[in-house]
Structure formats: C-alpha cells, structure tokens
N, CA, C and O atoms as a MOPAC input file, in Angstrom:
PM7 MOZYME 1SCF
protein

 N     89.20400 1    86.97600 1   115.09400 1
 C     89.42100 1    88.27800 1   115.51000 1
 C     88.03300 1    89.11500 1   115.46600 1
 O     87.30000 1    89.12600 1   114.47700 1
 N     87.79600 1    89.74400 1   116.54800 1
 C     86.57900 1    90.56400 1   116.62500 1
 C     86.64600 1    91.99200 1   116.07600 1
 O     87.68700 1    92.64300 1   115.98300 1
 N     85.43900 1    92.40400 1   115.72500 1
 C     85.38100 1    93.87800 1   115.42300 1
 C     85.72500 1    94.76300 1   116.45200 1
 O     85.39600 1    94.45200 1   117.59700 1
 N     86.35600 1    95.85600 1   116.24300 1
 C     86.75600 1    96.84500 1   117.32400 1
 C     85.49600 1    97.27800 1   118.09500 1
 O     84.44700 1    97.56800 1   117.52000 1
 N     85.67000 1    97.30800 1   119.50800 1
 C     84.52100 1    97.77300 1   120.25200 1
 C     84.69800 1    99.38000 1   120.55200 1
 O     85.70300 1   100.01000 1   120.22000 1
 N     83.73700 1    99.85800 1   121.12800 1
 C     83.63200 1   101.40000 1   121.39800 1
 C     84.89100 1   101.89800 1   122.08000 1
 O     85.34300 1   102.99200 1   121.74100 1
 N     85.53800 1   101.11900 1   123.09300 1
 C     86.76000 1   101.60200 1   123.77000 1
 C     87.85900 1   101.62900 1   122.84800 1
 O     88.71100 1   102.50100 1   123.01600 1
 N     87.98100 1   100.78400 1   121.86700 1
 C     89.10300 1   100.62000 1   121.12800 1
 C     88.92400 1   101.84300 1   120.01100 1
 O     89.86500 1   102.55000 1   119.65000 1
 N     87.62800 1   101.96600 1   119.55000 1
 C     87.49100 1   103.09300 1   118.64600 1
 C     87.70500 1   104.40900 1   119.27600 1
 O     88.12600 1   105.34300 1   118.59300 1
 N     87.44400 1   104.55000 1   120.53800 1
 C     87.84000 1   105.81200 1   121.19500 1
 C     89.28000 1   105.98700 1   121.28500 1
 O     89.69800 1   107.14500 1   121.25900 1
 N     90.06400 1   105.07800 1   121.38200 1
 C     91.55100 1   105.14600 1   121.40700 1
 C     91.96100 1   105.53600 1   120.04800 1
 O     92.97100 1   106.23300 1   119.94300 1
 N     91.26200 1   105.15000 1   118.90800 1
 C     91.53900 1   105.46900 1   117.53200 1
 C     90.92400 1   106.76800 1   117.04300 1
 O     91.02100 1   107.10600 1   115.86300 1
 N     90.25800 1   107.53200 1   118.00500 1
 C     89.58400 1   108.77300 1   117.49100 1
 C     90.47500 1   109.69400 1   116.73700 1
 O     90.03500 1   110.26100 1   115.73600 1
 N     91.69600 1   109.88600 1   117.14300 1
 C     92.46900 1   110.88500 1   116.18700 1
 C     92.67600 1   110.32300 1   114.72300 1
 O     92.60100 1   111.12200 1   113.78900 1
 N     92.93000 1   109.00600 1   114.48200 1
 C     92.98800 1   108.40300 1   113.28900 1
 C     91.54300 1   108.42900 1   112.64000 1
 O     91.52400 1   108.75900 1   111.45400 1
 N     90.41600 1   108.15400 1   113.19600 1
 C     89.19100 1   108.14900 1   112.63600 1
 C     88.81200 1   109.53600 1   112.20300 1
 O     88.10700 1   109.66400 1   111.20100 1
 N     89.24100 1   110.62800 1   112.90600 1
 C     88.90100 1   112.01600 1   112.33500 1
 C     89.51300 1   112.21300 1   111.12100 1
 O     88.92000 1   112.78100 1   110.20300 1
 N     90.76600 1   111.75500 1   111.00700 1
 C     91.60100 1   112.05700 1   109.77000 1
 C     90.95800 1   111.28200 1   108.65200 1
 O     90.84300 1   111.84900 1   107.56600 1
 N     90.49400 1   109.95900 1   108.80800 1
 C     89.76100 1   109.23800 1   107.87500 1
 C     88.41100 1   109.79000 1   107.42200 1
 O     88.04600 1   109.76600 1   106.24700 1
 N     87.71000 1   110.27800 1   108.40700 1
 C     86.39200 1   110.98000 1   108.02800 1
 C     86.66000 1   112.32100 1   107.15500 1
 O     85.76100 1   112.78700 1   106.45400 1
 N     87.84400 1   112.87000 1   107.22800 1
 C     87.93200 1   114.03700 1   106.43800 1
 C     88.34900 1   113.83200 1   104.94100 1
 O     88.37300 1   114.77700 1   104.15200 1
 N     88.68900 1   112.50700 1   104.57800 1
 C     89.26300 1   112.18800 1   103.23700 1
 C     88.14000 1   112.60900 1   102.20900 1
 O     86.92800 1   112.62500 1   102.42100 1
 N     88.80000 1   112.94300 1   101.06200 1
 C     87.98200 1   113.36900 1    99.90500 1
 C     88.26000 1   112.36200 1    98.85200 1
 O     89.43600 1   112.05800 1    98.64900 1
 N     87.28800 1   111.79500 1    98.13900 1
 C     85.90600 1   111.83200 1    98.31800 1
 C     85.59300 1   111.33200 1    99.73000 1
 O     86.25000 1   110.46900 1   100.31200 1
 N     84.48000 1   111.98900 1   100.23900 1
 C     84.14400 1   111.47500 1   101.68800 1
 C     83.87100 1   110.00200 1   101.68000 1
 O     83.14200 1   109.50700 1   100.82000 1
 N     84.35700 1   109.40000 1   102.48000 1
 C     83.95400 1   107.86100 1   102.86900 1
 C     82.70300 1   107.99400 1   103.72500 1
 O     82.54000 1   108.92000 1   104.52000 1
 N     81.83000 1   107.01100 1   103.51400 1
 C     80.49300 1   106.86100 1   104.27800 1
 C     80.83700 1   106.04100 1   105.46900 1
 O     81.39300 1   104.95900 1   105.28100 1
 N     80.57000 1   106.43500 1   106.65800 1
 C     80.67200 1   105.58500 1   107.86600 1
 C     79.33200 1   105.11500 1   108.22500 1
 O     78.48700 1   105.79000 1   108.81200 1
 N     79.20600 1   103.93400 1   107.83600 1
 C     77.88600 1   103.26200 1   107.98500 1
 C     77.57500 1   102.64200 1   109.42500 1
 O     76.44900 1   102.29700 1   109.78600 1
 N     78.62800 1   102.55800 1   110.12400 1
 C     78.57600 1   102.14300 1   111.63500 1
 C     79.98300 1   102.70000 1   112.11400 1
 O     80.85800 1   103.09000 1   111.34100 1
 N     80.07800 1   102.68200 1   113.49600 1
 C     81.20100 1   103.20000 1   114.15200 1
 C     82.45100 1   102.47000 1   113.65600 1
 O     82.59600 1   101.26300 1   113.84600 1
 N     83.35900 1   103.23000 1   113.01100 1
 C     84.53300 1   102.60300 1   112.49400 1
 C     84.42300 1   101.73800 1   111.28900 1
 O     85.36100 1   101.00000 1   110.98500 1
 N     83.31200 1   101.78800 1   110.57300 1
 C     83.03800 1   100.95000 1   109.50200 1
 C     82.75500 1   101.83200 1   108.20700 1
 O     81.67000 1   102.40300 1   108.09600 1
 N     83.66100 1   101.93000 1   107.30500 1
 C     83.68200 1   102.89800 1   106.10200 1
 C     83.37900 1   102.13000 1   104.95000 1
 O     83.73900 1   100.96400 1   104.79100 1
 N     82.71000 1   102.80100 1   104.14300 1
 C     82.30400 1   102.35500 1   102.75800 1
 C     82.66300 1   103.36600 1   101.71600 1
 O     82.40600 1   104.54400 1   101.96300 1
 N     83.23500 1   103.04100 1   100.56300 1
 C     83.50400 1   103.74200 1    99.28600 1
 C     82.40300 1   103.52900 1    98.39600 1
 O     82.28900 1   102.40500 1    97.90700 1
 N     81.58300 1   104.41000 1    98.10700 1
 C     80.50500 1   104.28100 1    97.30900 1
 C     79.53400 1   103.22100 1    97.98000 1
 O     79.04200 1   103.60100 1    99.04300 1
 N     79.19600 1   102.03600 1    97.56600 1
 C     78.45900 1   101.17700 1    98.25300 1
 C     79.17900 1    99.82700 1    98.68500 1
 O     78.58400 1    98.79800 1    99.00400 1
 N     80.48900 1    99.99000 1    98.64500 1
 C     81.37700 1    98.75100 1    98.88600 1
 C     82.13400 1    99.04000 1   100.17300 1
 O     82.74100 1   100.09400 1   100.36700 1
 N     82.05400 1    97.98000 1   101.08600 1
 C     82.86700 1    98.08100 1   102.32700 1
 C     84.17100 1    98.21900 1   102.05900 1
 O     84.71700 1    97.49900 1   101.22200 1
 N     84.88500 1    99.25100 1   102.80100 1
 C     86.22800 1    99.72900 1   102.33400 1
 C     87.33200 1    99.58700 1   103.51700 1
 O     88.52300 1    99.38200 1   103.28600 1
 N     86.78500 1    99.72200 1   104.79500 1
 C     87.69600 1    99.81300 1   105.97000 1
 C     86.78900 1    99.54900 1   107.16800 1
 O     85.66000 1   100.00700 1   107.34300 1
 N     87.53100 1    98.67100 1   108.02200 1
 C     86.97300 1    98.55300 1   109.27700 1
 C     88.19800 1    98.10000 1   110.20800 1
 O     89.30400 1    97.83300 1   109.73800 1
 N     87.88600 1    98.04000 1   111.60300 1
 C     88.85300 1    97.70700 1   112.58700 1
 C     88.64600 1    96.52200 1   113.33600 1
 O     87.50600 1    96.07000 1   113.44100 1
 N     89.66400 1    95.94100 1   113.89500 1
 C     89.61500 1    94.68600 1   114.66100 1
 C     90.47600 1    94.86300 1   116.03200 1
 O     91.53900 1    95.48200 1   116.06600 1
 N     89.89300 1    94.25900 1   117.11700 1
 C     90.68300 1    94.01700 1   118.26400 1
 C     91.42600 1    92.72600 1   118.21500 1
 O     90.84500 1    91.76700 1   117.70500 1
 N     92.55600 1    92.58500 1   118.64800 1
 C     93.30600 1    91.24900 1   118.78800 1
 C     94.22200 1    91.31700 1   119.88600 1
 O     94.67400 1    92.41400 1   120.21500 1
 N     94.56200 1    90.22200 1   120.51900 1
 C     95.52900 1    90.25700 1   121.49000 1
 C     96.90100 1    90.85600 1   121.08200 1
 O     97.69400 1    91.25600 1   121.93400 1
 N     97.15500 1    90.90400 1   119.74400 1
 C     98.41500 1    91.23600 1   119.36000 1
 C     98.35400 1    92.93800 1   119.08300 1
 O     99.30700 1    93.61700 1   118.69900 1
 N     97.10800 1    93.38300 1   119.35500 1
 C     97.00400 1    94.82900 1   119.06300 1
 C     95.60700 1    95.26700 1   118.24900 1
 O     94.62600 1    94.52600 1   118.18800 1
 N     95.67200 1    96.49900 1   117.67700 1
 C     94.61500 1    96.80700 1   116.81600 1
 C     94.88200 1    96.82900 1   115.33400 1
 O     95.97700 1    97.28200 1   114.99800 1
 N     94.15300 1    96.46100 1   114.49800 1
 C     94.26300 1    96.16700 1   113.23200 1
 C     93.25100 1    96.85900 1   112.41500 1
 O     92.10500 1    96.96100 1   112.85300 1
 N     93.58300 1    97.36100 1   111.22600 1
 C     92.51900 1    97.80700 1   110.31300 1
 C     92.53100 1    96.90100 1   109.01200 1
 O     93.58900 1    96.60800 1   108.45400 1
 N     91.33800 1    96.49200 1   108.57800 1
 C     91.33000 1    95.78600 1   107.22700 1
 C     90.91300 1    96.76900 1   106.20000 1
 O     89.88200 1    97.43000 1   106.32500 1
 N     91.70800 1    96.86800 1   105.19200 1
 C     91.43600 1    97.95100 1   104.05600 1
 C     91.25600 1    97.32400 1   102.76000 1
 O     92.09200 1    96.50700 1   102.37300 1
 N     90.24700 1    97.62400 1   102.05000 1
 C     90.05600 1    97.05300 1   100.65300 1
 C     91.11500 1    97.59600 1    99.75200 1
 O     91.09200 1    98.78000 1    99.41800 1
 N     92.12400 1    96.70000 1    99.31000 1
 C     93.18200 1    97.39000 1    98.39900 1
 C     93.04400 1    96.42400 1    97.06000 1
 O     93.30400 1    95.22200 1    97.02900 1
 N     92.61500 1    97.16500 1    96.06200 1
 C     92.64400 1    96.56600 1    94.70700 1
 C     91.65300 1    95.31100 1    94.72200 1
 O     91.84700 1    94.29900 1    94.04800 1
 N     90.57300 1    95.50600 1    95.57400 1
 C     89.48000 1    94.28500 1    95.66400 1
 C     89.75100 1    93.31800 1    96.64700 1
 O     88.90400 1    92.46600 1    96.91500 1
 N     90.89700 1    93.35800 1    97.24200 1
 C     91.26900 1    92.29200 1    98.36700 1
 C     91.47200 1    93.06300 1    99.77700 1
 O     91.86700 1    94.22700 1    99.83400 1
 N     91.15800 1    92.28300 1   100.89400 1
 C     91.35700 1    92.92000 1   102.08900 1
 C     92.79700 1    92.80900 1   102.52400 1
 O     93.34800 1    91.71500 1   102.40500 1
 N     93.42200 1    93.78400 1   102.99100 1
 C     94.66600 1    93.85400 1   103.43700 1
 C     94.77200 1    94.33900 1   104.95000 1
 O     94.20600 1    95.38900 1   105.25500 1
 N     95.41500 1    93.67900 1   105.82900 1
 C     95.46700 1    94.07300 1   107.25300 1
 C     96.70900 1    94.88700 1   107.50000 1
 O     97.82300 1    94.58600 1   107.07100 1
 N     96.40300 1    96.01000 1   108.27300 1
 C     97.43600 1    97.03800 1   108.64500 1
 C     97.28500 1    97.17900 1   110.22300 1
 O     96.19500 1    97.43100 1   110.73800 1
 N     98.40000 1    97.00800 1   110.92200 1
 C     98.48700 1    97.35500 1   112.29500 1
 C     98.24900 1    98.90100 1   112.49500 1
 O     98.74100 1    99.67500 1   111.67400 1
 N     97.48100 1    99.39700 1   113.60100 1
 C     97.16200 1   100.68100 1   113.88000 1
 C     97.37400 1   100.96300 1   115.35100 1
 O     96.41000 1   101.26400 1   116.05500 1
 N     98.62400 1   100.87700 1   115.85100 1
 C     98.91000 1   100.96900 1   117.26100 1
 C     99.83100 1   102.08300 1   117.51800 1
 O    100.05700 1   102.39200 1   118.68900 1
 N    100.40300 1   102.73800 1   116.52900 1
 C    101.27900 1   103.92100 1   116.79100 1
 C    100.98800 1   104.90800 1   115.78900 1
 O    100.28300 1   104.60300 1   114.82800 1
 N    101.49400 1   106.13600 1   115.93000 1
 C    101.28500 1   107.20000 1   114.94100 1
 C    101.90400 1   106.90100 1   113.61700 1
 O    101.41400 1   107.34500 1   112.57800 1
 N    102.99300 1   106.14200 1   113.63700 1
 C    103.71900 1   105.79300 1   112.42900 1
 C    102.78100 1   104.81200 1   111.80600 1
 O    102.70800 1   104.92900 1   110.58300 1
 N    102.08900 1   103.92900 1   112.30700 1
 C    101.17400 1   103.01100 1   111.64300 1
 C     99.93900 1   103.71100 1   111.13700 1
 O     99.47100 1   103.36800 1   110.05200 1
 N     99.37900 1   104.66800 1   111.85000 1
 C     98.34100 1   105.52400 1   111.42800 1
 C     98.71000 1   106.14700 1   110.17000 1
 O     97.88500 1   106.19600 1   109.25700 1
 N     99.94700 1   106.65500 1   110.03500 1
 C    100.36800 1   107.42200 1   108.83700 1
 C    100.41100 1   106.31400 1   107.63800 1
 O     99.91000 1   106.58800 1   106.54800 1
 N    100.97500 1   105.16300 1   107.86200 1
 C    100.97500 1   104.18900 1   106.84300 1
 C     99.54000 1   103.73600 1   106.33300 1
 O     99.32900 1   103.51600 1   105.14100 1
 N     98.64700 1   103.62300 1   107.23900 1
 C     97.35900 1   103.39100 1   106.77200 1
 C     96.63700 1   104.54500 1   106.04000 1
 O     95.77700 1   104.34400 1   105.18300 1
 N     97.01400 1   105.67200 1   106.40700 1
 C     96.40700 1   106.85400 1   105.68900 1
 C     96.91600 1   107.02600 1   104.34500 1
 O     96.23700 1   107.56200 1   103.46900 1
 N     98.12600 1   106.57500 1   104.14300 1
 C     98.75000 1   106.73500 1   102.64000 1
 C     98.13100 1   105.56000 1   101.81700 1
 O     97.76900 1   105.73200 1   100.65300 1
 N     98.01600 1   104.28700 1   102.50000 1
 C     97.24700 1   103.28200 1   101.81400 1
 C     95.91400 1   103.62800 1   101.55500 1
 O     95.49800 1   103.26700 1   100.45400 1
 N     95.03000 1   104.31700 1   102.38300 1
 C     93.69300 1   104.70500 1   102.11300 1
 C     93.76000 1   105.70800 1   100.93300 1
 O     92.94700 1   105.59000 1   100.01600 1
 N     94.68000 1   106.67500 1   100.91500 1
 C     94.75400 1   107.81100 1    99.81500 1
 C     95.01400 1   107.09300 1    98.46200 1
 O     94.48800 1   107.53900 1    97.44300 1
 N     95.74400 1   106.08700 1    98.42700 1
 C     96.23400 1   105.24800 1    97.28300 1
 C     94.90200 1   104.63700 1    96.59000 1
 O     94.71600 1   104.64100 1    95.37300 1
 N     94.12800 1   104.18400 1    97.42000 1
 C     92.81700 1   103.56100 1    97.08800 1
 C     91.69700 1   104.46400 1    96.61200 1
 O     90.80300 1   104.06000 1    95.86800 1
 N     91.78900 1   105.79200 1    97.10600 1
 C     90.65400 1   106.67300 1    96.74200 1
 C     90.83400 1   107.04900 1    95.25300 1
 O     91.92900 1   107.08600 1    94.69100 1
 N     89.63000 1   107.32800 1    94.66900 1
 C     89.70000 1   107.87100 1    93.24200 1
 C     90.39100 1   109.22100 1    93.22700 1
 O     90.26400 1   110.04600 1    94.13200 1
 N     91.13800 1   109.39400 1    92.12700 1
 C     91.76600 1   110.79500 1    91.98800 1
 C     90.75700 1   111.76200 1    91.79100 1
 O     89.77200 1   111.44400 1    91.12400 1
 N     90.86900 1   113.05900 1    92.34200 1
 C     89.97300 1   114.11600 1    92.29100 1
 C     90.37600 1   114.92800 1    91.16200 1
 O     91.56800 1   115.18900 1    91.00000 1
 N     89.42100 1   115.38000 1    90.30900 1
 C     89.83700 1   116.41400 1    89.23300 1
 C     89.62300 1   117.72500 1    89.81500 1
 O     88.62000 1   118.01600 1    90.46700 1
 N     90.74300 1   118.63500 1    89.52600 1
 C     90.72800 1   119.97700 1    90.05800 1
 C     89.58200 1   120.81000 1    89.33100 1
 O     89.34700 1   120.68100 1    88.13000 1
 N     88.94600 1   121.60800 1    90.10600 1
 C     87.82300 1   122.44800 1    89.53400 1
 C     88.33300 1   123.43900 1    88.52800 1
 O     87.55100 1   124.20400 1    87.96300 1

C-alpha cells in the first residue's frame, strides 16, 4: 500500500485541517505525515479499497478507513484519545 499522493491529500483537506488544529499541536513533517513529539503518529495511504490512515495507538499502528465524514469523525476521536491530556490554565 503506497503513501497517499497529493491528489489524495487534497481530497482529505477538510480532515487534515481538523488534524492540524489538534492541541497539543501535532508536527506535520511532510504533507499528511504527522508526528507527536519526535515519534511518527499518523500518515495516510492510497489503496484500491479506498483511503486509509495509519495511527499510532498505544505504540502500535492501527489502520482506519477515511472515505466518509463518519470515518473522519471516528479517526478524530481515536486521535484525541492518543493525545496527552491538557492541564487547564
């Protein structure tokens, strides 16, 4: 399965904007390739079956389909569950 190309990332732009706004901010070290601190955290793939995200969950990669708004929402919940809790000021 190959990494997502620019056309695929353009299709995912609404999802990518939501990911970019997460707190603490994730570092996007390449188009659609996100790191949490210095560890690879999230990237996307093209596949004949659709578009998929690989998310680091508890140290292991898990694959999420991201072809519909419902699937976007499921991925965002999973991302939020993996981000460190923020202490209120």
